[in-house]
mmCIF file of C-alpha atoms and ligand atoms in Angstrom:
data_model
loop_
_atom_site.group_PDB
_atom_site.id
_atom_site.type_symbol
_atom_site.label_atom_id
_atom_site.label_comp_id
_atom_site.label_asym_id
_atom_site.label_seq_id
_atom_site.Cartn_x
_atom_site.Cartn_y
_atom_site.Cartn_z
ATOM 1 C CA MET A 1 113.267 95.197 108.795
ATOM 2 C CA TRP A 2 117.097 94.178 107.430
ATOM 3 C CA SER A 3 120.186 95.727 109.144
ATOM 4 C CA ALA A 4 122.493 95.244 106.324
ATOM 5 C CA PRO A 5 125.728 95.196 105.744
ATOM 6 C CA GLY A 6 127.430 98.149 104.963
ATOM 7 C CA GLU A 7 128.851 98.583 101.036
ATOM 8 C CA VAL A 8 131.482 95.688 100.885
ATOM 9 C CA SER A 9 134.134 94.310 97.883
ATOM 10 C CA ARG A 10 134.198 90.802 98.958
ATOM 11 C CA LEU A 11 132.601 87.864 100.181
ATOM 12 C CA VAL A 12 134.138 85.275 102.480
ATOM 13 C CA LEU A 13 132.400 81.895 102.128
ATOM 14 C CA PRO A 14 133.723 79.390 104.425
ATOM 15 C CA ARG A 15 133.449 75.362 102.521
ATOM 16 C CA ILE A 16 131.334 74.283 104.989
ATOM 17 C CA VAL A 17 128.940 76.785 104.200
ATOM 18 C CA ALA A 18 129.265 76.443 100.189
ATOM 19 C CA GLU A 19 129.061 72.811 100.661
ATOM 20 C CA ALA A 20 125.760 73.215 102.680
ATOM 21 C CA ILE A 21 124.170 75.126 100.483
ATOM 22 C CA GLU A 22 125.218 73.079 97.267
ATOM 23 C CA GLY A 23 123.643 70.016 98.898
ATOM 24 C CA GLU A 24 120.228 71.922 99.606
ATOM 25 C CA ALA A 25 120.356 73.190 95.979
ATOM 26 C CA ARG A 26 120.765 69.428 94.440
ATOM 27 C CA ALA A 27 118.142 68.279 97.296
ATOM 28 C CA ALA A 28 115.719 70.908 95.867
ATOM 29 C CA LEU A 29 115.988 70.320 92.345
ATOM 30 C CA PRO A 30 114.118 70.875 90.039
ATOM 31 C CA ARG A 31 113.136 73.829 92.427
ATOM 32 C CA GLU A 32 115.276 76.842 93.351
ATOM 33 C CA CYS A 33 116.358 76.474 97.409
ATOM 34 C CA CYS A 34 116.611 79.478 99.185
ATOM 35 C CA GLY A 35 117.827 80.665 102.293
ATOM 36 C CA LEU A 36 119.711 83.340 104.452
ATOM 37 C CA LEU A 37 123.413 84.453 105.010
ATOM 38 C CA VAL A 38 124.044 84.937 108.546
ATOM 39 C CA GLY A 39 127.774 86.215 109.152
ATOM 40 C CA THR A 40 130.052 89.295 109.837
ATOM 41 C CA ALA A 41 131.330 92.609 107.667
ATOM 42 C CA ALA A 42 133.598 94.303 108.284
ATOM 43 C CA GLY A 43 136.442 96.687 106.290
ATOM 44 C CA GLY A 44 134.587 95.849 102.967
ATOM 45 C CA GLU A 45 134.200 92.560 103.565
ATOM 46 C CA ALA A 46 131.758 90.542 104.415
ATOM 47 C CA SER A 47 132.350 87.045 105.989
ATOM 48 C CA ALA A 48 129.518 84.301 105.729
ATOM 49 C CA VAL A 49 129.341 82.069 109.264
ATOM 50 C CA ARG A 50 126.506 80.152 108.534
ATOM 51 C CA ALA A 51 123.046 79.479 105.934
ATOM 52 C CA VAL A 52 119.707 79.684 107.167
ATOM 53 C CA PRO A 53 117.877 77.471 104.746
ATOM 54 C CA SER A 54 114.340 78.902 104.319
ATOM 55 C CA ARG A 55 111.231 77.656 102.449
ATOM 56 C CA ASN A 56 110.819 78.547 98.936
ATOM 57 C CA LEU A 57 107.330 80.552 99.301
ATOM 58 C CA ALA A 58 107.461 81.502 95.604
ATOM 59 C CA ASP A 59 104.275 80.583 93.372
ATOM 60 C CA ASP A 60 106.667 79.224 90.756
ATOM 61 C CA PRO A 61 109.712 77.642 92.719
ATOM 62 C CA ALA A 62 111.129 76.206 89.349
ATOM 63 C CA THR A 63 112.061 79.561 88.096
ATOM 64 C CA ARG A 64 111.713 82.187 90.845
ATOM 65 C CA PHE A 65 112.195 82.279 94.946
ATOM 66 C CA GLU A 66 110.684 83.790 97.865
ATOM 67 C CA ILE A 67 112.033 83.570 101.193
ATOM 68 C CA ASP A 68 110.066 83.161 104.373
ATOM 69 C CA PRO A 69 109.525 86.218 105.925
ATOM 70 C CA ALA A 70 108.985 85.006 109.415
ATOM 71 C CA LEU A 71 112.041 83.330 109.027
ATOM 72 C CA ARG A 72 113.736 86.511 107.894
ATOM 73 C CA LEU A 73 112.631 88.170 111.526
ATOM 74 C CA ALA A 74 113.464 84.890 113.663
ATOM 75 C CA ALA A 75 117.251 84.985 111.414
ATOM 76 C CA GLN A 76 117.833 88.582 112.462
ATOM 77 C CA ARG A 77 116.977 89.004 115.683
ATOM 78 C CA GLU A 78 119.368 85.559 116.763
ATOM 79 C CA ALA A 79 122.067 87.014 114.426
ATOM 80 C CA ARG A 80 121.821 90.768 116.785
ATOM 81 C CA GLU A 81 122.038 88.124 119.995
ATOM 82 C CA ALA A 82 125.075 86.286 118.218
ATOM 83 C CA GLY A 83 126.506 89.149 117.201
ATOM 84 C CA LEU A 84 126.222 88.652 114.135
ATOM 85 C CA LEU A 85 123.841 90.124 110.816
ATOM 86 C CA VAL A 86 122.359 88.842 108.331
ATOM 87 C CA LEU A 87 124.122 89.737 105.402
ATOM 88 C CA GLY A 88 121.492 88.696 102.449
ATOM 89 C CA HIS A 89 120.404 85.623 101.292
ATOM 90 C CA TYR A 90 121.228 83.227 98.631
ATOM 91 C CA HIS A 91 119.215 80.625 96.213
ATOM 92 C CA SER A 92 120.001 78.541 93.434
ATOM 93 C CA HIS A 93 119.435 78.379 89.745
ATOM 94 C CA PRO A 94 118.424 74.944 89.133
ATOM 95 C CA ALA A 95 119.793 74.815 85.478
ATOM 96 C CA GLY A 96 121.641 78.155 85.076
ATOM 97 C CA PRO A 97 124.423 79.932 85.182
ATOM 98 C CA ALA A 98 125.420 81.558 88.616
ATOM 99 C CA ARG A 99 124.329 85.415 86.852
ATOM 100 C CA PRO A 100 121.707 87.274 88.348
ATOM 101 C CA SER A 101 118.489 86.465 86.025
ATOM 102 C CA ALA A 102 115.754 89.536 84.946
ATOM 103 C CA ARG A 103 113.728 89.252 87.959
ATOM 104 C CA ASP A 104 116.543 88.550 90.325
ATOM 105 C CA LEU A 105 117.923 92.563 88.823
ATOM 106 C CA ALA A 106 114.247 93.870 89.209
ATOM 107 C CA GLY A 107 114.011 92.165 92.491
ATOM 108 C CA ALA A 108 117.197 93.819 93.902
ATOM 109 C CA LEU A 109 115.103 96.507 95.686
ATOM 110 C CA GLU A 110 117.046 96.129 99.331
ATOM 111 C CA GLY A 111 120.589 98.187 99.188
ATOM 112 C CA GLY A 112 123.278 96.700 100.883
ATOM 113 C CA LEU A 113 121.664 92.787 100.944
ATOM 114 C CA VAL A 114 125.109 90.681 99.222
ATOM 115 C CA TRP A 115 123.232 88.327 96.600
ATOM 116 C CA LEU A 116 124.922 84.358 97.193
ATOM 117 C CA ILE A 117 123.552 82.744 93.884
ATOM 118 C CA LEU A 118 124.986 79.063 93.036
ATOM 119 C CA GLY A 119 124.377 77.573 89.396
ATOM 120 C CA LEU A 120 123.818 74.616 88.502
ATOM 121 C CA GLU A 121 124.078 74.693 85.108
ATOM 122 C CA GLY A 122 125.045 71.040 83.495
ATOM 123 C CA GLY A 123 124.710 69.509 86.833
ATOM 124 C CA ARG A 124 128.532 71.484 87.674
ATOM 125 C CA ALA A 125 128.095 73.914 90.920
ATOM 126 C CA SER A 126 129.390 77.164 90.787
ATOM 127 C CA PHE A 127 129.099 80.538 93.088
ATOM 128 C CA ALA A 128 128.872 83.862 92.242
ATOM 129 C CA ALA A 129 127.982 86.713 95.165
ATOM 130 C CA PHE A 130 126.837 90.274 94.425
ATOM 131 C CA GLN A 131 125.449 93.480 96.239
ATOM 132 C CA ALA A 132 122.592 95.236 96.026
ATOM 133 C CA ARG A 133 123.385 99.240 95.667
ATOM 134 C CA ARG A 134 120.898 101.561 96.226
ATOM 135 C CA ASP A 135 123.071 104.349 94.833
ATOM 136 C CA ARG A 136 121.406 104.019 91.291
ATOM 137 C CA ARG A 137 117.891 104.871 89.655
ATOM 138 C CA GLU A 138 117.354 101.443 88.750
ATOM 139 C CA PRO A 139 117.781 98.270 91.239
ATOM 140 C CA SER A 140 121.652 96.805 90.396
ATOM 141 C CA LEU A 141 123.508 93.870 91.695
ATOM 142 C CA ALA A 142 127.100 94.674 92.042
ATOM 143 C CA PRO A 143 129.479 91.503 91.338
ATOM 144 C CA LEU A 144 131.456 90.907 94.639
ATOM 145 C CA SER A 145 134.652 89.044 94.656
ATOM 146 C CA LEU A 146 134.251 85.207 96.177
ATOM 147 C CA LEU A 147 136.497 83.866 98.734
ATOM 148 C CA ALA A 148 136.387 80.221 99.369
ATOM 149 C CA ALA A 149 137.746 79.638 102.717
ATOM 150 C CA GLU A 150 138.392 77.030 104.810
ATOM 151 C CA ARG A 151 136.973 77.625 108.302
ATOM 152 C CA PRO A 152 139.202 78.486 110.718
HETATM 153 ZN ZN1 ZN B 201 118.082 84.372 90.562
#
């Protein structure tokens, strides 16, 4: 279903995209927000172009997230038509750090997907990015370097 990017080592996150996600995360408190990251990938670098917010369909949205599968399909189609990729997804940790939780790790089954996590621990926003690796026996999320960028 996903056409995930190949292996990358860096995620470029334009400020305007970061601000949109942070606004969404704060509006969703005390629940997690989630959505899709659409952009490009080349030369080991993924570049976010926009965030596509999803409803959080998880049973317990305060501690987990589940992206609307219909949104995934629609975003995938629209991205392809625009020459872009669904790079992966983002979600927030309403009171925790920008680190994958045990549940996140257990759910990182789709290799190649970029995971962007926004931690709001203590009310301060911090982002961290990872990529699910399919080359391990256990699911794993490899840290990516994160470059904040002004939109060109
Ligand atoms: Zn999480």
